[in-house]
Structures are given as C-alpha cells and as structure tokens.
Short mmCIF file of C-alpha atoms in Angstrom, two decimals:
data_model
loop_
_atom_site.label_atom_id
_atom_site.label_comp_id
_atom_site.label_asym_id
_atom_site.label_seq_id
_atom_site.Cartn_x
_atom_site.Cartn_y
_atom_site.Cartn_z
CA MET A 1 133.50 -18.87 35.97
CA ASN A 2 129.92 -17.87 35.38
CA VAL A 3 130.41 -15.06 37.88
CA THR A 4 130.82 -11.69 36.23
CA LYS A 5 133.23 -9.19 37.68
CA SER A 6 130.54 -6.54 37.77
CA GLN A 7 128.38 -8.79 39.97
CA VAL A 8 130.93 -9.74 42.58
CA LEU A 9 133.44 -6.89 42.46
CA ARG A 10 131.07 -3.97 41.99
CA ASN A 11 132.14 -2.43 45.31
CA VAL A 12 135.89 -2.69 44.71
CA SER A 13 137.28 0.82 44.66
CA GLU A 14 140.94 0.22 45.49
CA VAL A 15 143.63 -2.16 44.30
CA PRO A 16 144.62 -4.39 47.27
CA SER A 17 148.33 -3.63 46.85
CA VAL A 18 147.64 0.11 46.90
CA LEU A 19 145.40 -0.31 49.94
CA ALA A 20 148.09 -2.30 51.75
CA PHE A 21 150.63 0.42 50.96
CA SER A 22 148.35 3.13 52.34
CA GLN A 23 147.80 1.15 55.55
CA THR A 24 151.49 0.58 56.22
CA ALA A 25 152.59 2.04 59.53
CA PRO A 26 154.53 5.30 59.22
CA ASP A 27 158.23 5.41 59.88
CA ALA A 28 158.74 5.73 63.63
CA GLY A 29 162.27 7.04 63.28
CA GLY A 30 162.86 10.56 64.52
CA PHE A 31 160.57 13.06 66.17
CA GLY A 32 158.37 13.52 63.09
CA GLY A 33 157.72 9.80 62.73
CA CYS A 34 156.77 9.47 66.39
CA MET A 35 154.41 12.44 66.19
CA SER A 36 152.71 11.09 63.05
CA ILE A 37 152.01 7.84 64.91
CA LEU A 38 150.79 9.59 68.05
CA LEU A 39 148.44 11.86 66.07
CA ARG A 40 146.95 9.04 63.99
CA TRP A 41 143.21 8.60 64.65
CA LYS A 42 142.26 5.53 62.62
CA GLY A 43 143.00 2.40 64.60
CA SER A 44 144.36 4.48 67.50
CA ILE A 45 143.85 4.07 71.23
CA TYR A 46 142.04 7.42 71.27
CA LYS A 47 139.32 6.11 68.98
CA THR A 48 139.01 3.01 71.15
CA ILE A 49 138.64 4.67 74.57
CA TRP A 50 137.29 8.18 73.92
CA LYS A 51 133.78 7.22 75.07
CA ASP A 52 135.13 5.67 78.27
CA LEU A 53 137.22 8.80 78.73
CA LEU A 54 134.18 11.07 78.54
CA VAL A 55 132.20 8.90 80.98
CA TYR A 56 135.13 8.72 83.41
CA TYR A 57 135.75 12.46 83.53
CA GLY A 58 132.03 13.19 83.59
CA LEU A 59 131.61 10.99 86.68
CA TYR A 60 134.74 12.44 88.24
CA TYR A 61 133.46 16.02 87.92
CA LEU A 62 130.00 14.95 89.12
CA ILE A 63 131.49 13.40 92.28
CA THR A 64 133.62 16.50 92.80
CA ILE A 65 130.61 18.83 92.50
CA ILE A 66 128.60 16.66 94.90
CA HIS A 67 131.44 16.75 97.44
CA ASN A 68 132.08 20.49 97.17
CA TYR A 69 128.56 21.89 96.84
CA VAL A 70 125.93 19.28 97.77
CA LEU A 71 127.13 17.39 100.85
CA ASP A 72 126.92 18.87 104.32
CA GLU A 73 129.78 18.68 106.80
CA ASP A 74 128.92 15.17 107.95
CA GLY A 75 128.60 14.04 104.37
CA LYS A 76 131.95 15.59 103.47
CA ARG A 77 133.64 13.82 106.40
CA ALA A 78 132.15 10.52 105.27
CA PHE A 79 133.25 11.18 101.68
CA VAL A 80 136.80 12.02 102.82
CA ALA A 81 136.94 8.79 104.81
CA LEU A 82 135.72 6.81 101.78
CA ALA A 83 138.16 8.62 99.46
CA LYS A 84 141.12 7.90 101.74
CA TYR A 85 140.05 4.27 102.06
CA CYS A 86 139.88 3.89 98.26
CA LEU A 87 143.20 5.70 97.87
CA LYS A 88 144.84 3.36 100.36
CA ASN A 89 143.50 0.18 98.78
CA SER A 90 143.55 1.15 95.09
CA ASN A 91 146.89 -0.56 94.52
CA SER A 92 145.71 -3.76 96.19
CA ILE A 93 143.64 -4.65 93.10
CA ASN A 94 146.11 -6.64 91.02
CA VAL A 95 144.80 -5.91 87.55
CA MET A 96 148.05 -6.68 85.76
CA ILE A 97 147.95 -10.43 86.44
CA MET A 98 144.52 -10.87 84.89
CA LEU A 99 145.25 -8.51 82.00
CA THR A 100 148.52 -10.25 81.22
CA PHE A 101 146.86 -13.67 81.16
CA PHE A 102 143.93 -12.37 79.09
CA THR A 103 145.92 -10.48 76.46
CA THR A 104 148.56 -13.21 76.18
CA THR A 105 145.88 -15.82 75.52
CA ALA A 106 144.01 -13.58 73.06
CA LEU A 107 147.16 -12.64 71.13
CA HIS A 108 148.32 -16.26 70.98
CA ARG A 109 145.00 -17.22 69.40
CA LEU A 110 145.22 -14.25 67.03
CA PHE A 111 148.72 -15.06 65.79
CA ALA A 112 147.83 -18.75 65.43
CA MET A 113 144.75 -17.77 63.42
CA GLN A 114 146.71 -15.47 61.13
CA THR A 115 149.19 -18.22 60.27
CA MET A 116 146.46 -20.78 59.50
CA ILE A 117 144.15 -18.61 57.35
CA PRO A 118 143.54 -20.70 54.21
CA GLY A 119 144.32 -19.22 50.83
CA THR A 120 142.89 -20.20 47.44
CA ALA A 121 145.74 -19.33 45.07
CA LYS A 122 147.95 -22.36 45.74
CA VAL A 123 145.08 -24.84 45.39
CA ILE A 124 143.82 -23.38 42.11
CA THR A 125 147.29 -22.85 40.61
CA PHE A 126 148.48 -26.38 41.34
CA PHE A 127 145.35 -27.94 39.87
CA VAL A 128 145.45 -25.76 36.73
CA LEU A 129 149.12 -26.45 36.03
CA SER A 130 148.77 -30.18 36.76
CA LEU A 131 146.30 -30.78 33.93
CA LYS A 132 147.21 -31.67 30.40
CA PRO A 133 147.14 -28.63 28.12
CA ASN A 134 144.51 -28.13 25.42
CA LEU A 135 141.92 -30.55 26.80
CA PRO A 136 138.49 -29.87 25.23
CA GLU A 137 136.85 -29.96 28.66
CA GLY A 138 139.82 -28.31 30.38
CA PRO A 139 138.40 -24.77 30.74
CA ILE A 140 135.12 -26.16 32.12
CA VAL A 141 136.89 -28.34 34.70
CA VAL A 142 139.19 -25.50 35.73
CA GLU A 143 136.30 -23.03 36.07
CA GLN A 144 134.36 -25.47 38.23
CA PHE A 145 137.32 -26.23 40.48
CA ALA A 146 138.23 -22.55 40.94
CA ARG A 147 134.64 -21.57 41.73
CA TRP A 148 134.29 -24.36 44.29
CA THR A 149 137.55 -23.27 45.92
CA VAL A 150 136.22 -19.74 46.37
CA LEU A 151 132.87 -21.13 47.56
CA ALA A 152 134.56 -23.26 50.23
CA TRP A 153 136.53 -20.22 51.39
CA ILE A 154 133.38 -18.08 51.63
CA LEU A 155 131.42 -20.73 53.55
CA THR A 156 134.34 -21.03 55.96
CA PHE A 157 134.67 -17.34 56.72
CA ARG A 158 130.92 -16.74 56.93
CA VAL A 159 131.18 -18.66 60.19
CA VAL A 160 133.73 -16.27 61.76
CA SER A 161 133.13 -12.94 60.02
CA LYS A 162 130.02 -10.85 60.63
CA PRO A 163 130.79 -8.44 57.73
CA LEU A 164 130.90 -11.40 55.32
CA ARG A 165 127.63 -12.78 56.75
CA THR A 166 126.12 -9.35 56.15
CA MET A 167 127.40 -9.45 52.58
CA PHE A 168 126.04 -12.97 52.04
CA PRO A 169 123.26 -13.57 54.61
CA ASP A 170 122.16 -16.88 53.08
CA ILE A 171 122.94 -19.40 50.35
CA ILE A 172 120.50 -17.75 47.95
CA SER A 173 122.57 -14.55 48.05
CA LEU A 174 125.55 -16.60 46.88
CA GLN A 175 123.49 -17.90 43.97
CA VAL A 176 122.41 -14.35 43.08
CA ALA A 177 126.09 -13.34 43.03
CA GLY A 178 126.81 -16.22 40.66
CA ILE A 179 129.17 -18.01 43.03
CA ILE A 180 126.98 -21.09 43.43
CA LYS A 181 124.59 -22.80 41.05
CA GLU A 182 121.04 -23.78 41.86
CA LYS A 183 121.69 -27.51 42.03
CA GLU A 184 124.65 -26.94 44.34
CA ARG A 185 122.55 -24.69 46.54
CA LEU A 186 119.84 -27.35 46.84
CA LEU A 187 122.43 -29.94 47.84
CA LEU A 188 123.80 -27.71 50.59
CA GLU A 189 120.33 -26.80 51.84
CA ARG A 190 119.39 -30.47 51.95
CA VAL A 191 122.22 -30.96 54.45
CA GLU A 192 120.39 -28.80 56.97
CA THR A 193 117.12 -30.71 56.59
CA GLU A 194 118.98 -33.98 57.12
CA ARG A 195 120.62 -32.49 60.25
CA ASN A 196 124.06 -33.30 58.97
CA LYS A 197 126.57 -31.50 61.20
CA THR A 198 129.34 -31.49 58.61
CA PRO A 199 130.30 -27.87 57.84
CA ARG A 200 129.17 -26.78 54.38
CA ALA A 201 132.67 -25.68 53.43
CA LEU A 202 134.03 -29.18 54.01
CA MET A 203 131.25 -30.65 51.86
CA VAL A 204 132.29 -28.40 48.98
CA ILE A 205 135.86 -29.63 49.44
CA ASP A 206 134.50 -33.18 49.12
CA TRP A 207 133.10 -32.15 45.72
CA MET A 208 136.58 -30.91 44.77
CA LEU A 209 138.09 -34.25 45.79
CA LEU A 210 135.57 -36.06 43.61
CA LEU A 211 136.39 -33.74 40.71
CA MET A 212 140.07 -34.60 41.14
CA LYS A 213 139.20 -38.28 41.22
CA GLU A 214 137.18 -37.95 38.02
CA SER A 215 140.07 -36.08 36.36
CA SER A 216 142.44 -38.87 37.33
CA VAL A 217 140.08 -41.56 36.00
CA HIS A 218 139.76 -39.72 32.67
CA ASN A 219 143.53 -39.22 32.48
CA ARG A 220 143.43 -35.42 32.57
CA PHE A 221 146.57 -34.99 34.67
CA ALA A 222 149.85 -34.49 32.83
CA GLU A 223 151.51 -36.99 35.16
CA LYS A 224 149.93 -39.63 37.37
CA SER A 225 151.79 -38.33 40.42
CA ASN A 226 150.10 -34.93 40.00
CA TYR A 227 146.83 -36.40 41.26
CA LEU A 228 148.21 -37.32 44.68
CA LYS A 229 150.12 -34.03 44.91
CA ALA A 230 146.96 -32.07 44.10
CA VAL A 231 145.05 -34.02 46.75
CA GLU A 232 147.76 -33.20 49.29
CA VAL A 233 147.53 -29.48 48.50
CA LEU A 234 143.75 -29.59 48.76
CA MET A 235 143.88 -31.39 52.12
CA THR A 236 146.16 -28.63 53.44
CA PHE A 237 143.53 -26.12 52.33
CA LYS A 238 140.85 -28.23 54.04
CA LYS A 239 142.84 -28.25 57.27
CA GLY A 240 143.08 -24.45 57.17
CA CYS A 241 139.30 -24.19 56.67
CA GLY A 242 138.66 -26.61 59.53
CA ASN A 243 140.99 -24.71 61.87
CA THR A 244 139.24 -21.46 61.02
CA ILE A 245 135.86 -22.97 61.89
CA LYS A 246 137.30 -24.32 65.16
CA PHE A 247 138.52 -20.81 65.96
CA ALA A 248 134.92 -19.59 65.90
CA THR A 249 133.28 -22.55 67.65
CA LYS A 250 135.92 -22.81 70.40
CA ASN A 251 136.18 -19.18 71.40
CA MET A 252 137.58 -17.78 74.63
CA PRO A 253 135.32 -18.37 77.66
CA TYR A 254 132.94 -15.49 78.26
CA ALA A 255 133.60 -15.86 81.98
CA LEU A 256 137.25 -14.90 81.47
CA ILE A 257 136.35 -11.84 79.40
CA GLN A 258 133.70 -10.82 81.92
CA ALA A 259 136.11 -11.21 84.84
CA VAL A 260 138.73 -8.98 83.22
CA ILE A 261 136.13 -6.32 82.32
CA ILE A 262 134.74 -6.32 85.87
CA VAL A 263 138.20 -6.00 87.44
CA VAL A 264 139.30 -3.15 85.15
CA TYR A 265 136.11 -1.13 85.55
CA THR A 266 136.06 -1.75 89.31
CA TYR A 267 139.56 -0.35 89.47
CA GLY A 268 138.36 2.66 87.46
CA LEU A 269 135.48 3.19 89.90
CA VAL A 270 137.88 3.10 92.83
CA THR A 271 140.16 5.70 91.22
CA LEU A 272 137.14 7.95 90.68
CA ILE A 273 136.65 8.23 94.42
CA ALA A 274 140.26 7.88 95.60
CA ARG A 275 141.72 11.34 96.30
CA ASN A 276 143.54 13.00 99.18
CA VAL A 277 140.99 15.77 99.74
CA GLU A 278 142.32 17.08 103.05
CA GLU A 279 145.87 17.58 101.85
CA ALA A 280 144.70 19.14 98.59
CA SER A 281 142.66 21.79 100.42
CA SER A 282 145.80 23.36 101.95
CA CYS A 283 146.91 24.62 98.55
CA VAL A 284 144.56 26.21 96.05
CA PHE A 285 146.64 25.18 93.04
CA VAL A 286 146.85 21.56 94.16
CA GLU A 287 143.16 21.58 95.02
CA VAL A 288 142.29 22.67 91.48
CA ILE A 289 144.46 19.92 90.01
CA VAL A 290 142.94 17.26 92.26
CA ASN A 291 139.37 18.39 91.70
CA TYR A 292 139.38 19.19 87.99
CA ILE A 293 142.48 17.65 86.37
CA PRO A 294 142.61 14.04 87.61
CA ILE A 295 145.60 13.00 85.51
CA ILE A 296 147.46 10.96 88.12
CA PRO A 297 144.52 8.86 89.44
CA SER A 298 143.23 8.18 85.94
CA MET A 299 146.52 7.51 84.15
CA GLN A 300 146.97 3.92 85.33
CA PHE A 301 143.30 3.15 84.77
CA PHE A 302 143.50 4.26 81.14
CA VAL A 303 146.62 2.16 80.62
CA PHE A 304 144.66 -0.85 81.86
CA LEU A 305 141.67 0.16 79.75
CA VAL A 306 143.77 0.37 76.57
CA TRP A 307 145.29 -3.00 77.42
CA LEU A 308 141.82 -4.49 77.93
CA ASN A 309 140.47 -3.13 74.64
CA PHE A 310 143.51 -4.41 72.77
CA GLY A 311 142.84 -7.89 74.11
CA ARG A 312 139.13 -7.62 73.24
CA VAL A 313 140.03 -6.73 69.65
CA ALA A 314 142.36 -9.73 69.47
CA VAL A 315 139.55 -12.04 70.66
CA ASN A 316 137.59 -11.40 67.45
CA PRO A 317 139.98 -10.41 64.63
CA PHE A 318 137.25 -10.70 61.98
CA GLY A 319 134.98 -7.91 63.24
CA THR A 320 134.48 -4.34 62.05
CA ASP A 321 137.23 -2.55 64.00
CA ASP A 322 139.97 -0.70 62.14
CA ASP A 323 142.58 -3.24 63.19
CA ASP A 324 140.50 -6.31 62.31
CA ILE A 325 141.23 -8.48 59.30
CA ASP A 326 139.22 -7.16 56.35
CA VAL A 327 137.55 -10.40 55.27
CA THR A 328 135.38 -8.72 52.62
CA LEU A 329 138.50 -7.35 50.93
CA LEU A 330 140.12 -10.79 51.16
CA PHE A 331 137.03 -12.30 49.53
CA LYS A 332 137.14 -9.87 46.61
CA THR A 333 140.86 -10.53 46.20
CA HIS A 334 140.28 -14.30 46.13
CA VAL A 335 137.57 -13.88 43.49
CA GLN A 336 139.93 -11.82 41.35
CA ASP A 337 142.66 -14.43 41.81
CA SER A 338 140.30 -17.24 40.80
CA PHE A 339 139.45 -15.48 37.52
CA ARG A 340 143.09 -14.79 36.78
CA LEU A 341 144.45 -18.22 37.73
CA ALA A 342 141.70 -20.13 35.93
CA SER A 343 142.50 -18.20 32.74
CA LEU A 344 146.10 -19.49 32.86
CA TYR A 345 144.94 -22.85 31.54
CA SER A 346 144.11 -21.48 28.09
CA GLN A 347 146.89 -18.86 27.96
CA ASP A 348 150.55 -18.86 27.06
CA LEU A 349 153.29 -16.23 27.02
CA GLU A 350 152.94 -15.52 23.31
CA GLN A 351 149.33 -14.42 23.79
CA ILE A 352 150.56 -11.78 26.23
CA PHE A 353 153.95 -10.72 24.82
CA GLY A 354 153.76 -11.89 21.24
CA GLN A 355 156.63 -13.94 19.82
CA MET A 356 159.18 -14.62 22.55
CA PRO A 357 162.98 -14.86 22.04
CA GLN A 358 162.94 -18.56 22.93
CA HIS A 359 160.26 -19.32 20.31
CA GLN A 360 162.83 -20.39 17.68
CA HIS A 361 164.60 -22.71 20.13
CA ASN A 362 161.28 -24.25 21.11
CA GLN A 363 160.48 -24.98 17.46
CA GLU A 364 163.91 -26.53 16.85
CA SER A 365 163.53 -28.74 19.92
CA SER A 366 160.11 -29.88 18.72
CA LEU A 367 161.47 -30.74 15.24
CA GLN A 368 164.44 -32.63 16.70
CA SER A 369 162.16 -34.68 18.96
CA ALA A 370 159.79 -35.39 16.08
CA ALA A 371 162.55 -36.53 13.64
CA PRO A 372 163.35 -39.88 15.35
CA MET A 373 159.68 -40.75 15.43
CA GLN A 374 159.38 -40.15 11.66
CA ASN A 375 162.43 -42.32 10.97
CA GLN A 376 160.82 -45.16 12.90
#
C-alpha cells in the first residue's frame, strides 16, 4: 500500500488484543467479583442515568418544599388529593409491555448487526493465496486489492458510524490519509454529480470484481477454480457491506422510540407526586423517609429508566457510548491487517525463521519431480 503506518495509525496507542483483554468483564463469582462489577463506572448504569437521577431528586425535593412551606391549607388539601390520585393510578401505566417490545426489537437488530459486520481479512487472504507466486506484477495487484478492500469497508461504516465520519469527513480526507488515490476520488465524486444512488462502497467492490476478472484473463490465479472461489468470498463481503448500510437506512421508527420515552418519563412524573402524605404525617420517622428519601416510589422508575437507556444504546451500536462498537479501533485494526496480509504474497517461512527443518525434504521432492522431465 502507499499508505504509511504513521499516517493512518498515528493515534494507535494500544494493541487491540491487549485492549480486548482489559475490557473483559470481571469474574462475577463470589462476593468480590460481584462488588467489582457493581462498583464499575465505565459503561455502568450509574454513568447512564446519573443526570436523570439528579433531576428526579431535585424535582422531588422541590415539590416537597412547595407542599410543606409554600402552599396554604387549601393548597395542601389539593396537593394531597392529587398525590393520592397519582399513587392510586401509578400502577395502571403498563410500562413493561412497551419496554419489552422496544428492547427486544432493539437487541434483535443489534445481535443481527454484530453477526453480519463485514471483515476484510478473509477477502484479502483468499485473494493473496490464490495468486501464482513470484508474479512480477503480483505485489502491485495485491496492494491494490487490499487497499480497495479497506476503502470499501471505510465507505460502508462511514454511513453508520459518527466517530468514523468525524475521522474522515469527506473523500478528500481519505486521499490525505493515503487510502484513496486522486483518480479514484474523482470517480467516486463523479457519482454524486450524476445522481447515481449506488452506495460508494459497492462501487469500490465493483472495481475489485474487475480486478479479479483482469487477473483471471491474464492467468494470475494458481488454479482456474480460484477465480470463482475468490468471487464468492468477495460477494459475501459485499453482502455484509450492503446489510450494514441497510441497518443505517432502515432504522427503528422514531415514533416507537418517542412513545417509549414519553411513557417512561410520564411514569416518572407520576411517581414524583404520588405519596401518602396523610399517613406519613402520623410518624416523624416515616414522614422524613417519605419527604426526603423517596427510595420506594423512585425504585421502579429507575429500573424502567435503565431498561429504556439500554434499549436506546442498542438502537445505535456505532455511537460514542462506552458499550458501543469502537468502529475507529476496528478501522485501524483492518488497516494493520491489510498491510500484514498483503505482505504475505512476497514472504515465505524461511524469511522469518531461517532454514526450516522441512527444507531438505522440499529440495529432494523438487529434484525427484524434475528428474523425469530431464529424462524426457
């Protein structure tokens, strides 16, 4: 590739395998494991709902102060009537049905998306190992194919991932990074002027198909069947890219998300007011708990709130939350893989390990196969 590692991977500070190890969930066995999970902040429910928690308790204390110190006797009687009405009807709001439908749908889409995320390693590896060794143009063809594979992957995930769009806001930024050449950029930009609705990533895959066709015409494949097998692998990659684009263009209806948000926050508003003020006033201790420690009325609301936020995270798994898929890290990993896999074409084991134990047997086999040809 013409891309230099310093250009594209300048922000890489951690090895992906080490990062994955550090992000592995702690062992939940035993009391210590449970406590380590409960006290975790990154990616936790506390980080997700702490702002809602502050607003909820702030409003709760504000309503309590208004009832105790601002309202007159008529106002307090009206407030008590409203509080008892809300307390009586708070359980009539069936939040669980909507939340169950919402989160089930969101998680189904998330799991389906995770299984269909296209990878670049299989496509590049199969193409590299299908070619004849030691072709004069081999390294150039391999470099071009690997770079186009990464380019198709980037153009696919720019559609669904805001962090990747921030990293590469336009096609020119890809050229500056060395991932795309000027002529290729002009071809992709011409698509927009012609109002062609074909996704750019799929157009790059068409270039890869043409490169395979050219390699077959010029007899670059070690076996003729490798051409059709390589096309099959590439079409699987194309299907993964297309499904990823469909995931972004056919998102969950905003009306459904809005309905769930309205129901959950309406339930929270009802629990703010719902309290048995008259019974609490007969006991000072109970009155303090009701007025200033609203654990019971808020507990179910926060369960619903956590449930709602979990579903909202699943709706867009390529965002910037702690639990979202780190697309920028995936991109850097795919670039590294493309360099490594493309270099396999001009490498062999002896360049890495020196003379191998099987070297002598390989030479003997070559001499034995060459002897009959000399006799002829």
